[in-house]
GROMACS .gro file of C-alpha atoms in nm:
model
  249
    1GLY     CA    1   0.596  -7.075   2.615
    2GLU     CA    2   0.302  -7.208   2.758
    3SER     CA    3   0.113  -7.052   3.064
    4GLY     CA    4   0.278  -7.128   3.367
    5VAL     CA    5   0.603  -7.214   3.252
    6GLY     CA    6   0.781  -6.922   3.453
    7LYS     CA    7   0.816  -6.652   3.156
    8GLU     CA    8   0.801  -6.351   3.398
    9LEU     CA    9   1.075  -6.537   3.601
   10PHE     CA   10   1.301  -6.577   3.285
   11ALA     CA   11   1.255  -6.225   3.234
   12ARG     CA   12   1.356  -6.134   3.591
   13ALA     CA   13   1.670  -6.359   3.560
   14ILE     CA   14   1.762  -6.177   3.217
   15HIS     CA   15   1.744  -5.842   3.402
   16GLU     CA   16   1.917  -5.940   3.747
   17THR     CA   17   2.208  -6.080   3.539
   18SER     CA   18   2.253  -5.784   3.320
   19LEU     CA   19   2.410  -5.430   3.361
   20ARG     CA   20   2.051  -5.288   3.401
   21LYS     CA   21   2.017  -5.502   3.709
   22ASP     CA   22   2.031  -5.216   3.936
   23GLU     CA   23   1.759  -4.995   3.740
   24PRO     CA   24   1.392  -5.097   3.725
   25PHE     CA   25   1.228  -5.401   3.636
   26ILE     CA   26   0.862  -5.331   3.537
   27PRO     CA   27   0.609  -5.588   3.426
   28ILE     CA   28   0.253  -5.539   3.283
   29ASN     CA   29   0.014  -5.814   3.174
   30CYS     CA   30  -0.148  -5.686   2.849
   31GLY     CA   31  -0.420  -5.933   2.903
   32ALA     CA   32  -0.504  -5.764   3.252
   33ILE     CA   33  -0.585  -5.407   3.122
   34PRO     CA   34  -0.898  -5.276   3.035
   35HIS     CA   35  -0.875  -5.152   2.671
   36ALA     CA   36  -0.964  -4.787   2.773
   37LEU     CA   37  -0.694  -4.784   3.019
   38PHE     CA   38  -0.399  -4.923   2.786
   39GLU     CA   39  -0.270  -4.604   2.696
   40SER     CA   40  -0.232  -4.403   3.029
   41GLU     CA   41  -0.101  -4.758   3.168
   42LEU     CA   42   0.193  -4.764   2.898
   43PHE     CA   43   0.246  -4.370   2.841
   44GLY     CA   44   0.138  -4.188   3.129
   45TYR     CA   45  -0.042  -3.841   3.088
   46GLU     CA   46   0.050  -3.466   3.141
   47ARG     CA   47  -0.141  -3.268   3.396
   48GLY     CA   48  -0.496  -3.191   3.296
   49ALA     CA   49  -0.443  -3.412   3.013
   50TYR     CA   50  -0.839  -3.515   3.050
   51THR     CA   51  -1.108  -3.504   3.309
   52GLY     CA   52  -1.004  -3.720   3.642
   53ALA     CA   53  -0.624  -3.686   3.565
   54ALA     CA   54  -0.386  -3.637   3.866
   55LYS     CA   55  -0.303  -3.283   3.890
   56GLU     CA   56   0.066  -3.363   3.862
   57GLY     CA   57   0.022  -3.582   3.600
   58LYS     CA   58   0.165  -3.942   3.577
   59LYS     CA   59   0.431  -4.160   3.458
   60GLY     CA   60   0.351  -4.449   3.226
   61LYS     CA   61   0.507  -4.806   3.311
   62ILE     CA   62   0.747  -4.769   2.993
   63GLU     CA   63   0.884  -4.439   3.119
   64LEU     CA   64   0.894  -4.585   3.476
   65ALA     CA   65   1.143  -4.870   3.352
   66ASP     CA   66   1.380  -4.615   3.213
   67GLY     CA   67   1.720  -4.755   3.209
   68GLY     CA   68   1.585  -5.091   3.334
   69THR     CA   69   1.387  -5.354   3.142
   70PHE     CA   70   1.010  -5.325   3.085
   71PHE     CA   71   0.858  -5.663   3.051
   72LEU     CA   72   0.518  -5.718   2.848
   73ASP     CA   73   0.342  -6.030   2.971
   74GLU     CA   74   0.104  -6.195   2.709
   75ILE     CA   75   0.184  -5.940   2.443
   76GLY     CA   76  -0.067  -6.136   2.171
   77GLU     CA   77  -0.317  -5.937   2.382
   78LEU     CA   78  -0.219  -5.568   2.280
   79PRO     CA   79  -0.464  -5.398   2.116
   80LEU     CA   80  -0.401  -5.293   1.753
   81ASP     CA   81  -0.405  -4.956   1.790
   82MET     CA   82  -0.151  -4.968   2.111
   83GLN     CA   83   0.064  -5.178   1.876
   84VAL     CA   84   0.143  -4.876   1.638
   85LYS     CA   85   0.236  -4.653   1.948
   86LEU     CA   86   0.455  -4.938   2.098
   87LEU     CA   87   0.619  -4.992   1.772
   88ARG     CA   88   0.708  -4.591   1.765
   89VAL     CA   89   0.831  -4.629   2.096
   90LEU     CA   90   1.083  -4.913   2.000
   91GLN     CA   91   1.187  -4.720   1.685
   92GLU     CA   92   1.213  -4.386   1.809
   93ASN     CA   93   1.315  -4.462   2.196
   94GLU     CA   94   1.071  -4.191   2.322
   95VAL     CA   95   0.732  -4.186   2.494
   96TYR     CA   96   0.466  -3.913   2.439
   97ARG     CA   97   0.261  -3.898   2.731
   98ILE     CA   98  -0.141  -3.837   2.653
   99GLY     CA   99  -0.137  -3.406   2.638
  100ALA     CA  100   0.231  -3.398   2.588
  101THR     CA  101   0.364  -3.193   2.290
  102VAL     CA  102   0.741  -3.280   2.352
  103PRO     CA  103   0.842  -3.655   2.381
  104LYS     CA  104   1.074  -3.805   2.667
  105GLN     CA  105   1.381  -3.984   2.579
  106ILE     CA  106   1.417  -4.339   2.727
  107ASP     CA  107   1.637  -4.613   2.704
  108VAL     CA  108   1.476  -4.949   2.815
  109ARG     CA  109   1.532  -5.280   2.731
  110VAL     CA  110   1.220  -5.452   2.624
  111ILE     CA  111   1.127  -5.839   2.677
  112ALA     CA  112   0.780  -5.992   2.576
  113ALA     CA  113   0.656  -6.299   2.641
  114THR     CA  114   0.345  -6.482   2.462
  115ASN     CA  115   0.164  -6.825   2.522
  116ARG     CA  116   0.011  -6.786   2.164
  117ASN     CA  117   0.164  -6.803   1.804
  118LEU     CA  118   0.230  -6.476   1.709
  119GLU     CA  119   0.328  -6.571   1.345
  120GLN     CA  120  -0.015  -6.696   1.279
  121MET     CA  121  -0.157  -6.404   1.435
  122VAL     CA  122   0.031  -6.167   1.203
  123LYS     CA  123  -0.105  -6.399   0.922
  124ALA     CA  124  -0.428  -6.369   1.025
  125GLY     CA  125  -0.398  -5.972   1.090
  126ALA     CA  126  -0.431  -6.001   1.449
  127PHE     CA  127  -0.095  -5.893   1.533
  128ARG     CA  128   0.120  -5.631   1.312
  129SER     CA  129   0.383  -5.760   1.144
  130ASP     CA  130   0.640  -5.489   1.168
  131LEU     CA  131   0.585  -5.482   1.576
  132PHE     CA  132   0.635  -5.871   1.543
  133TYR     CA  133   0.975  -5.828   1.367
  134ARG     CA  134   1.085  -5.527   1.572
  135LEU     CA  135   1.016  -5.736   1.891
  136ASN     CA  136   1.164  -6.086   1.714
  137VAL     CA  137   1.520  -5.998   1.769
  138VAL     CA  138   1.614  -6.294   1.997
  139SER     CA  139   1.355  -6.568   2.056
  140LEU     CA  140   1.388  -6.772   2.354
  141PRO     CA  141   1.126  -7.074   2.352
  142ILE     CA  142   1.065  -7.191   2.693
  143PRO     CA  143   0.966  -7.574   2.732
  144PRO     CA  144   0.699  -7.701   2.907
  145LEU     CA  145   0.733  -7.903   3.230
  146ARG     CA  146   0.642  -8.227   3.088
  147ASP     CA  147   0.931  -8.190   2.815
  148ARG     CA  148   1.206  -8.145   3.092
  149ILE     CA  149   1.026  -8.361   3.373
  150GLU     CA  150   1.382  -8.440   3.536
  151ASP     CA  151   1.336  -8.079   3.683
  152VAL     CA  152   1.067  -8.140   3.863
  153PRO     CA  153   1.200  -8.346   4.196
  154GLU     CA  154   1.451  -8.029   4.231
  155LEU     CA  155   1.148  -7.789   4.210
  156VAL     CA  156   0.923  -7.988   4.432
  157ARG     CA  157   1.210  -7.973   4.687
  158PHE     CA  158   1.258  -7.615   4.669
  159PHE     CA  159   0.892  -7.526   4.705
  160LEU     CA  160   0.862  -7.746   4.989
  161GLN     CA  161   1.140  -7.543   5.168
  162GLU     CA  162   0.981  -7.221   5.071
  163LEU     CA  163   0.656  -7.278   5.156
  164ALA     CA  164   0.706  -7.441   5.473
  165ILE     CA  165   0.866  -7.148   5.599
  166LYS     CA  166   0.601  -6.923   5.490
  167TYR     CA  167   0.360  -7.108   5.653
  168GLN     CA  168   0.588  -7.177   5.945
  169LYS     CA  169   0.529  -7.576   5.922
  170THR     CA  170   0.781  -7.857   5.947
  171VAL     CA  171   0.917  -7.913   5.560
  172PRO     CA  172   0.740  -8.281   5.472
  173THR     CA  173   0.932  -8.568   5.349
  174ILE     CA  174   0.885  -8.753   5.030
  175ASP     CA  175   1.005  -9.079   4.941
  176SER     CA  176   1.117  -9.173   4.620
  177ASP     CA  177   0.797  -9.380   4.570
  178THR     CA  178   0.585  -9.067   4.615
  179GLU     CA  179   0.791  -8.870   4.411
  180ARG     CA  180   0.708  -9.090   4.120
  181VAL     CA  181   0.356  -8.953   4.142
  182PHE     CA  182   0.511  -8.616   4.064
  183LEU     CA  183   0.706  -8.755   3.764
  184GLN     CA  184   0.393  -8.924   3.623
  185TYR     CA  185   0.180  -8.634   3.599
  186ASP     CA  186   0.170  -8.428   3.284
  187TRP     CA  187   0.163  -8.111   3.430
  188PRO     CA  188  -0.084  -7.912   3.186
  189GLY     CA  189  -0.036  -7.599   3.421
  190ASN     CA  190   0.330  -7.634   3.416
  191ILE     CA  191   0.552  -7.484   3.722
  192ARG     CA  192   0.243  -7.288   3.840
  193GLU     CA  193   0.044  -7.597   3.869
  194LEU     CA  194   0.345  -7.770   4.072
  195ARG     CA  195   0.376  -7.487   4.308
  196ASN     CA  196  -0.023  -7.462   4.357
  197ILE     CA  197   0.008  -7.868   4.461
  198VAL     CA  198   0.312  -7.852   4.681
  199GLU     CA  199   0.141  -7.540   4.848
  200ARG     CA  200  -0.184  -7.772   4.907
  201VAL     CA  201   0.037  -8.048   5.045
  202VAL     CA  202   0.222  -7.789   5.272
  203ILE     CA  203  -0.074  -7.654   5.417
  204LEU     CA  204  -0.326  -7.960   5.447
  205ALA     CA  205  -0.068  -8.286   5.501
  206GLU     CA  206  -0.085  -8.415   5.859
  207GLY     CA  207   0.243  -8.545   5.950
  208GLY     CA  208   0.622  -8.485   5.819
  209ARG     CA  209   0.596  -8.777   5.578
  210ILE     CA  210   0.383  -8.790   5.266
  211GLU     CA  211   0.276  -9.130   5.140
  212GLU     CA  212   0.182  -9.189   4.787
  213ASN     CA  213  -0.160  -9.248   4.839
  214GLU     CA  214  -0.198  -8.927   5.064
  215LEU     CA  215  -0.047  -8.726   4.784
  216LEU     CA  216  -0.282  -8.852   4.524
  217ALA     CA  217  -0.541  -8.682   4.700
  218PHE     CA  218  -0.413  -8.360   4.618
  219PHE     CA  219  -0.386  -8.384   4.248
  220PRO     CA  220  -0.700  -8.315   4.008
  221ARG     CA  221  -0.886  -8.659   4.004
  222THR     CA  222  -0.951  -8.640   3.643
  223GLU     CA  223  -0.638  -8.557   3.525
  224VAL     CA  224  -0.399  -8.809   3.735
  225ALA     CA  225  -0.312  -9.084   3.479
  226VAL     CA  226  -0.090  -9.383   3.599
  227LYS     CA  227   0.178  -9.419   3.334
  228THR     CA  228   0.370  -9.758   3.311
  229ASN     CA  229   0.726  -9.751   3.425
  230ALA     CA  230   0.970  -9.949   3.246
  231SER     CA  231   1.147 -10.024   3.559
  232ALA     CA  232   0.886 -10.118   3.781
  233SER     CA  233   0.768 -10.461   3.820
  234LEU     CA  234   0.452 -10.625   3.735
  235GLU     CA  235   0.344 -10.622   4.092
  236GLU     CA  236   0.427 -10.257   4.156
  237GLU     CA  237   0.214 -10.189   3.875
  238LYS     CA  238  -0.059 -10.392   3.957
  239THR     CA  239  -0.078 -10.219   4.317
  240ILE     CA  240  -0.069  -9.879   4.148
  241LEU     CA  241  -0.354  -9.971   3.963
  242GLU     CA  242  -0.541 -10.107   4.219
  243LYS     CA  243  -0.494  -9.792   4.449
  244GLU     CA  244  -0.610  -9.559   4.159
  245ARG     CA  245  -0.938  -9.791   4.128
  246ILE     CA  246  -0.994  -9.766   4.495
  247LYS     CA  247  -0.966  -9.362   4.458
  248GLU     CA  248  -1.232  -9.391   4.177
  249ILE     CA  249  -1.446  -9.571   4.364
   0.00000   0.00000   0.00000
């Protein structure tokens, strides 16, 4: 799925509704770890494995997920040398810490997510085919928000409630005309962007009721496009277009 569609939330939902729900859910973002730290982060290390290592050693993220779920976000960013080692973990169900001579047996469910086309990466030699086929047992594509626009009103209401509580503010009300702005936007950043804009509304909006022109100010000016609503009258469309032109001036 694209960035911002909620892949980690989806993975957590799988974990929370499974028999492993009382065990750890350990996420790791493969795009946020420096290459030099990948091995120690994933597999851990033994006492005295290298200079600067903790005296008691350290469990890696995979070992911490033993019995539960290990979530690899942005798996397409995983370096090729780490792909080989991860493949062994999946095949043998065991982890070798850095400096260890005896493996640690583990039982984990592995969920991987990506916003890249792994099949194309395999063809280009940027992702190992054996790891791809080992991971690709069940593939669940999550559609972008623009392809499930009917979810937007419910998500807006949910985020308004959540964020009003967080910032100790009155929950703003949004009428149907104002709500239409949310439905006309393409949401390139998906749910992450939607939450960001709702958070901005909760923090900065004055008064308990959000008008259409006020809401438009919270959207990226270069991105908001007024779409023709088939059910709207010509007069309504003219009014919307006039508001947009005034904003641009």
